[in-house]
């Protein structure tokens, strides 16, 4: 499994970023995918997830109406459009693969998501 994130950076409060993840080494269109983040003060957080077919989209409460998750199974990519960013969004963001099981009842559980690598740093600051 290889998950390579990109698109992070430094942005002012209220700004936008689009994160991307290219996946390889597994049948991407068979798996639910997610974004998780590691924040300086709150640790690891599940952010958003999407089922294998682009349905079953879920977002944590603090990012609803600001973040949009999407996937393109034709080119094995996962995206996260982030708008109206604030300092609480500062984190390292990771693309994650579902480990299997009941997605609809387990999508918020961090242990159900496999992620690795360095992620992509998002810093929201003026």
CSV table of N, CA, C and O in Angstrom, one decimal, residues 8-82:
chain,number,residue,atom,x,y,z
A,8,UNK,N,-0.6,20.5,0.6
A,8,UNK,CA,-0.5,21.3,1.8
A,8,UNK,C,0.3,22.6,1.6
A,8,UNK,O,0.9,22.8,0.6
A,9,UNK,N,0.3,23.4,2.7
A,9,UNK,CA,1.1,24.7,2.6
A,9,UNK,C,0.6,25.6,3.7
A,9,UNK,O,-0.1,25.3,4.6
A,10,UNK,N,1.1,26.8,3.6
A,10,UNK,CA,0.8,27.9,4.5
A,10,UNK,C,-0.3,28.8,3.9
A,10,UNK,O,-0.1,29.2,2.8
A,11,UNK,N,-1.4,29.0,4.7
A,11,UNK,CA,-2.5,29.8,4.1
A,11,UNK,C,-3.0,30.7,5.2
A,11,UNK,O,-2.9,30.3,6.4
A,12,UNK,N,-3.5,31.8,4.9
A,12,UNK,CA,-4.1,32.7,5.9
A,12,UNK,C,-5.5,32.3,6.3
A,12,UNK,O,-6.1,31.5,5.5
A,13,UNK,N,-5.9,32.7,7.5
A,13,UNK,CA,-7.3,32.3,7.9
A,13,UNK,C,-8.3,32.8,6.9
A,13,UNK,O,-8.2,33.9,6.3
A,14,UNK,N,-9.2,31.9,6.6
A,14,UNK,CA,-10.2,32.2,5.6
A,14,UNK,C,-9.8,31.7,4.2
A,14,UNK,O,-10.7,31.7,3.3
A,15,UNK,N,-8.6,31.3,4.0
A,15,UNK,CA,-8.1,30.8,2.7
A,15,UNK,C,-8.6,29.4,2.4
A,15,UNK,O,-9.3,28.7,3.2
A,16,UNK,N,-8.1,28.9,1.3
A,16,UNK,CA,-8.5,27.5,0.8
A,16,UNK,C,-7.2,26.8,0.4
A,16,UNK,O,-6.2,27.4,-0.1
A,17,UNK,N,-7.4,25.5,0.5
A,17,UNK,CA,-6.3,24.6,-0.1
A,17,UNK,C,-7.1,23.3,-0.6
A,17,UNK,O,-8.2,23.0,-0.1
A,18,UNK,N,-6.4,22.7,-1.5
A,18,UNK,CA,-6.9,21.4,-2.0
A,18,UNK,C,-5.9,20.3,-1.9
A,18,UNK,O,-4.8,20.4,-2.5
A,19,UNK,N,-6.2,19.3,-1.1
A,19,UNK,CA,-5.2,18.2,-0.9
A,19,UNK,C,-5.5,17.1,-1.8
A,19,UNK,O,-6.7,16.8,-2.2
A,20,UNK,N,-4.5,16.4,-2.2
A,20,UNK,CA,-4.7,15.3,-3.1
A,20,UNK,C,-3.9,14.1,-2.6
A,20,UNK,O,-2.9,14.3,-1.9
A,21,UNK,N,-4.3,12.9,-2.9
A,21,UNK,CA,-3.6,11.7,-2.6
A,21,UNK,C,-3.7,10.7,-3.7
A,21,UNK,O,-4.8,10.5,-4.3
A,22,UNK,N,-2.5,10.2,-4.1
A,22,UNK,CA,-2.5,9.2,-5.1
A,22,UNK,C,-2.2,7.8,-4.4
A,22,UNK,O,-1.2,7.7,-3.7
A,23,UNK,N,-3.0,6.9,-4.7
A,23,UNK,CA,-2.9,5.6,-4.0
A,23,UNK,C,-2.4,4.5,-5.0
A,23,UNK,O,-2.8,4.6,-6.2
A,24,UNK,N,-1.7,3.6,-4.5
A,24,UNK,CA,-1.2,2.4,-5.3
A,24,UNK,C,-1.0,1.2,-4.5
A,24,UNK,O,-0.9,1.3,-3.2
A,25,UNK,N,-0.9,0.1,-5.1
A,25,UNK,CA,-0.6,-1.1,-4.4
A,25,UNK,C,-1.7,-1.9,-3.9
A,25,UNK,O,-1.6,-2.9,-3.2
A,26,UNK,N,-2.9,-1.4,-4.1
A,26,UNK,CA,-4.2,-2.1,-3.7
A,26,UNK,C,-5.3,-1.7,-4.7
A,26,UNK,O,-5.2,-0.7,-5.3
A,27,UNK,N,-6.4,-2.5,-4.7
A,27,UNK,CA,-7.5,-2.1,-5.6
A,27,UNK,C,-8.3,-0.9,-5.0
A,27,UNK,O,-9.2,-1.1,-4.2
A,28,UNK,N,-7.9,0.3,-5.4
A,28,UNK,CA,-8.4,1.5,-4.9
A,28,UNK,C,-9.9,1.5,-4.8
A,28,UNK,O,-10.5,1.9,-3.8
A,29,UNK,N,-10.6,1.1,-5.9
A,29,UNK,CA,-12.0,1.2,-6.0
A,29,UNK,C,-12.8,0.2,-5.2
A,29,UNK,O,-14.0,0.1,-5.3
A,30,UNK,N,-12.0,-0.6,-4.4
A,30,UNK,CA,-12.7,-1.6,-3.5
A,30,UNK,C,-12.8,-1.1,-2.1
A,30,UNK,O,-13.4,-1.7,-1.2
A,31,UNK,N,-12.1,0.1,-1.8
A,31,UNK,CA,-12.0,0.5,-0.4
A,31,UNK,C,-12.5,1.9,-0.2
A,31,UNK,O,-12.4,2.8,-1.0
A,32,UNK,N,-13.1,2.0,1.0
A,32,UNK,CA,-13.4,3.3,1.5
A,32,UNK,C,-12.1,4.0,1.8
A,32,UNK,O,-11.1,3.4,2.2
A,33,UNK,N,-12.1,5.4,1.7
A,33,UNK,CA,-10.9,6.2,1.9
A,33,UNK,C,-11.3,7.3,2.9
A,33,UNK,O,-12.4,7.7,3.0
A,34,UNK,N,-10.3,7.9,3.5
A,34,UNK,CA,-10.5,9.0,4.4
A,34,UNK,C,-9.3,9.9,4.5
A,34,UNK,O,-8.2,9.6,4.0
A,35,UNK,N,-9.6,11.0,5.1
A,35,UNK,CA,-8.5,11.9,5.5
A,35,UNK,C,-8.5,12.0,7.0
A,35,UNK,O,-9.6,12.1,7.6
A,36,UNK,N,-7.3,11.8,7.6
A,36,UNK,CA,-7.2,12.0,9.0
A,36,UNK,C,-6.1,13.0,9.2
A,36,UNK,O,-5.3,13.3,8.3
A,37,UNK,N,-6.0,13.7,10.4
A,37,UNK,CA,-5.0,14.7,10.6
A,37,UNK,C,-4.5,14.6,12.0
A,37,UNK,O,-5.1,14.1,12.9
A,38,UNK,N,-3.2,15.0,12.1
A,38,UNK,CA,-2.5,15.1,13.4
A,38,UNK,C,-2.3,16.5,13.7
A,38,UNK,O,-1.6,17.2,13.1
A,39,UNK,N,-3.0,17.0,14.8
A,39,UNK,CA,-3.0,18.4,15.2
A,39,UNK,C,-2.0,18.6,16.3
A,39,UNK,O,-1.7,17.6,17.0
A,40,UNK,N,-1.5,19.8,16.5
A,40,UNK,CA,-0.5,20.0,17.5
A,40,UNK,C,-1.0,19.8,18.9
A,40,UNK,O,-0.3,19.3,19.8
A,41,UNK,N,-2.3,20.1,19.1
A,41,UNK,CA,-2.8,20.0,20.5
A,41,UNK,C,-3.8,18.9,20.8
A,41,UNK,O,-3.9,18.4,21.9
A,42,UNK,N,-4.5,18.4,19.7
A,42,UNK,CA,-5.5,17.5,19.9
A,42,UNK,C,-5.1,16.1,19.4
A,42,UNK,O,-5.9,15.1,19.6
A,43,UNK,N,-4.0,15.9,18.9
A,43,UNK,CA,-3.6,14.6,18.4
A,43,UNK,C,-4.3,14.2,17.1
A,43,UNK,O,-4.6,15.0,16.3
A,44,UNK,N,-4.4,12.9,16.9
A,44,UNK,CA,-5.0,12.4,15.7
A,44,UNK,C,-6.5,12.6,15.7
A,44,UNK,O,-7.2,12.3,16.7
A,45,UNK,N,-7.0,13.0,14.5
A,45,UNK,CA,-8.5,13.2,14.3
A,45,UNK,C,-8.9,12.6,13.0
A,45,UNK,O,-8.2,12.8,12.0
A,46,UNK,N,-10.0,11.9,13.0
A,46,UNK,CA,-10.6,11.6,11.7
A,46,UNK,C,-11.3,12.8,11.2
A,46,UNK,O,-11.9,13.6,11.9
A,47,UNK,N,-11.1,13.1,9.9
A,47,UNK,CA,-11.6,14.3,9.3
A,47,UNK,C,-12.8,14.1,8.4
A,47,UNK,O,-13.9,14.7,8.5
A,48,UNK,N,-12.7,13.2,7.4
A,48,UNK,CA,-13.7,12.9,6.5
A,48,UNK,C,-13.5,11.6,5.8
A,48,UNK,O,-12.3,11.1,5.7
A,49,UNK,N,-14.5,10.9,5.4
A,49,UNK,CA,-14.4,9.7,4.7
A,49,UNK,C,-15.4,9.5,3.6
A,49,UNK,O,-16.5,10.2,3.6
A,50,UNK,N,-15.1,8.6,2.7
A,50,UNK,CA,-16.0,8.4,1.5
A,50,UNK,C,-15.9,6.9,1.2
A,50,UNK,O,-14.9,6.3,1.2
A,51,UNK,N,-17.1,6.3,0.8
A,51,UNK,CA,-17.1,4.9,0.5
A,51,UNK,C,-16.5,4.6,-0.9
A,51,UNK,O,-16.3,5.6,-1.6
A,52,UNK,N,-16.3,3.4,-1.2
A,52,UNK,CA,-15.7,3.0,-2.4
A,52,UNK,C,-16.3,3.6,-3.7
A,52,UNK,O,-15.6,3.8,-4.7
A,53,UNK,N,-17.6,3.8,-3.6
A,53,UNK,CA,-18.4,4.2,-4.8
A,53,UNK,C,-18.7,5.7,-4.8
A,53,UNK,O,-19.5,6.1,-5.6
A,54,UNK,N,-18.1,6.4,-3.9
A,54,UNK,CA,-18.3,7.9,-3.8
A,54,UNK,C,-19.5,8.2,-3.0
A,54,UNK,O,-19.8,9.4,-2.8
A,55,UNK,N,-20.2,7.2,-2.4
A,55,UNK,CA,-21.3,7.5,-1.6
A,55,UNK,C,-20.8,7.4,-0.1
A,55,UNK,O,-19.6,7.3,0.1
A,56,UNK,N,-21.7,7.5,0.8
A,56,UNK,CA,-21.3,7.4,2.2
A,56,UNK,C,-20.3,8.4,2.7
A,56,UNK,O,-19.3,8.0,3.3
A,57,UNK,N,-20.5,9.6,2.3
A,57,UNK,CA,-19.6,10.7,2.7
A,57,UNK,C,-19.9,11.2,4.1
A,57,UNK,O,-21.1,11.5,4.4
A,58,UNK,N,-18.9,11.3,4.9
A,58,UNK,CA,-19.1,11.8,6.3
A,58,UNK,C,-18.0,12.8,6.6
A,58,UNK,O,-16.8,12.7,6.1
A,59,UNK,N,-18.3,13.8,7.4
A,59,UNK,CA,-17.4,14.8,7.8
A,59,UNK,C,-17.5,15.1,9.3
A,59,UNK,O,-18.6,15.0,9.8
A,60,UNK,N,-16.4,15.3,9.9
A,60,UNK,CA,-16.5,15.7,11.3
A,60,UNK,C,-17.2,17.0,11.4
A,60,UNK,O,-17.1,17.9,10.5
A,61,UNK,N,-17.8,17.2,12.6
A,61,UNK,CA,-18.7,18.4,12.7
A,61,UNK,C,-18.0,19.7,12.5
A,61,UNK,O,-18.5,20.6,11.8
A,62,UNK,N,-16.7,19.8,12.9
A,62,UNK,CA,-16.0,21.1,12.8
A,62,UNK,C,-15.6,21.5,11.4
A,62,UNK,O,-15.2,22.6,11.2
A,63,UNK,N,-15.8,20.6,10.4
A,63,UNK,CA,-15.4,20.9,9.1
A,63,UNK,C,-16.6,20.9,8.1
A,63,UNK,O,-16.4,21.2,6.9
A,64,UNK,N,-17.7,20.5,8.6
A,64,UNK,CA,-18.9,20.4,7.8
A,64,UNK,C,-19.2,21.8,7.2
A,64,UNK,O,-19.0,22.8,7.9
A,65,UNK,N,-19.6,21.9,6.0
A,65,UNK,CA,-19.9,23.1,5.2
A,65,UNK,C,-18.6,23.8,4.7
A,65,UNK,O,-18.7,24.8,4.0
A,66,UNK,N,-17.4,23.3,5.2
A,66,UNK,CA,-16.2,23.9,4.7
A,66,UNK,C,-15.3,23.0,3.9
A,66,UNK,O,-14.6,23.4,3.0
A,67,UNK,N,-15.3,21.7,4.2
A,67,UNK,CA,-14.5,20.7,3.5
A,67,UNK,C,-15.4,19.8,2.6
A,67,UNK,O,-16.5,19.5,3.0
A,68,UNK,N,-14.8,19.4,1.5
A,68,UNK,CA,-15.5,18.5,0.6
A,68,UNK,C,-14.5,17.4,0.2
A,68,UNK,O,-13.4,17.7,-0.2
A,69,UNK,N,-14.9,16.2,0.4
A,69,UNK,CA,-14.1,15.0,0.0
A,69,UNK,C,-14.6,14.5,-1.3
A,69,UNK,O,-15.8,14.5,-1.5
A,70,UNK,N,-13.7,14.0,-2.1
A,70,UNK,CA,-14.1,13.4,-3.3
A,70,UNK,C,-13.0,12.3,-3.8
A,70,UNK,O,-11.9,12.3,-3.2
A,71,UNK,N,-13.4,11.5,-4.7
A,71,UNK,CA,-12.5,10.5,-5.2
A,71,UNK,C,-12.7,10.3,-6.7
A,71,UNK,O,-13.8,10.5,-7.2
A,72,UNK,N,-11.6,9.9,-7.3
A,72,UNK,CA,-11.7,9.5,-8.7
A,72,UNK,C,-11.1,8.1,-8.9
A,72,UNK,O,-9.8,7.9,-8.8
A,73,UNK,N,-11.9,7.1,-9.0
A,73,UNK,CA,-11.5,5.7,-9.1
A,73,UNK,C,-10.7,5.4,-10.4
A,73,UNK,O,-10.0,4.5,-10.4
A,74,UNK,N,-10.9,6.2,-11.4
A,74,UNK,CA,-10.3,6.0,-12.7
A,74,UNK,C,-8.8,6.2,-12.6
A,74,UNK,O,-8.0,5.6,-13.2
A,75,UNK,N,-8.4,7.2,-11.7
A,75,UNK,CA,-6.9,7.5,-11.6
A,75,UNK,C,-6.5,7.4,-10.1
A,75,UNK,O,-5.4,7.9,-9.8
A,76,UNK,N,-7.2,6.6,-9.3
A,76,UNK,CA,-6.8,6.3,-7.9
A,76,UNK,C,-6.4,7.5,-7.1
A,76,UNK,O,-5.4,7.5,-6.4
A,77,UNK,N,-7.2,8.5,-7.2
A,77,UNK,CA,-6.9,9.7,-6.4
A,77,UNK,C,-8.1,10.0,-5.4
A,77,UNK,O,-9.3,9.8,-5.7
A,78,UNK,N,-7.7,10.6,-4.3
A,78,UNK,CA,-8.6,11.1,-3.3
A,78,UNK,C,-8.3,12.5,-3.1
A,78,UNK,O,-7.1,12.9,-3.1
A,79,UNK,N,-9.3,13.4,-2.9
A,79,UNK,CA,-9.1,14.8,-2.7
A,79,UNK,C,-9.8,15.3,-1.5
A,79,UNK,O,-10.8,14.7,-1.1
A,80,UNK,N,-9.3,16.5,-1.0
A,80,UNK,CA,-10.0,17.2,0.0
A,80,UNK,C,-10.0,18.6,-0.3
A,80,UNK,O,-8.9,19.2,-0.2
A,81,UNK,N,-11.1,19.2,-0.6
A,81,UNK,CA,-11.2,20.7,-0.8
A,81,UNK,C,-11.5,21.3,0.5
A,81,UNK,O,-12.5,21.0,1.2
A,82,UNK,N,-10.6,22.2,0.9
A,82,UNK,CA,-10.7,22.9,2.3
A,82,UNK,C,-10.9,24.4,2.1
A,82,UNK,O,-10.0,25.0,1.5
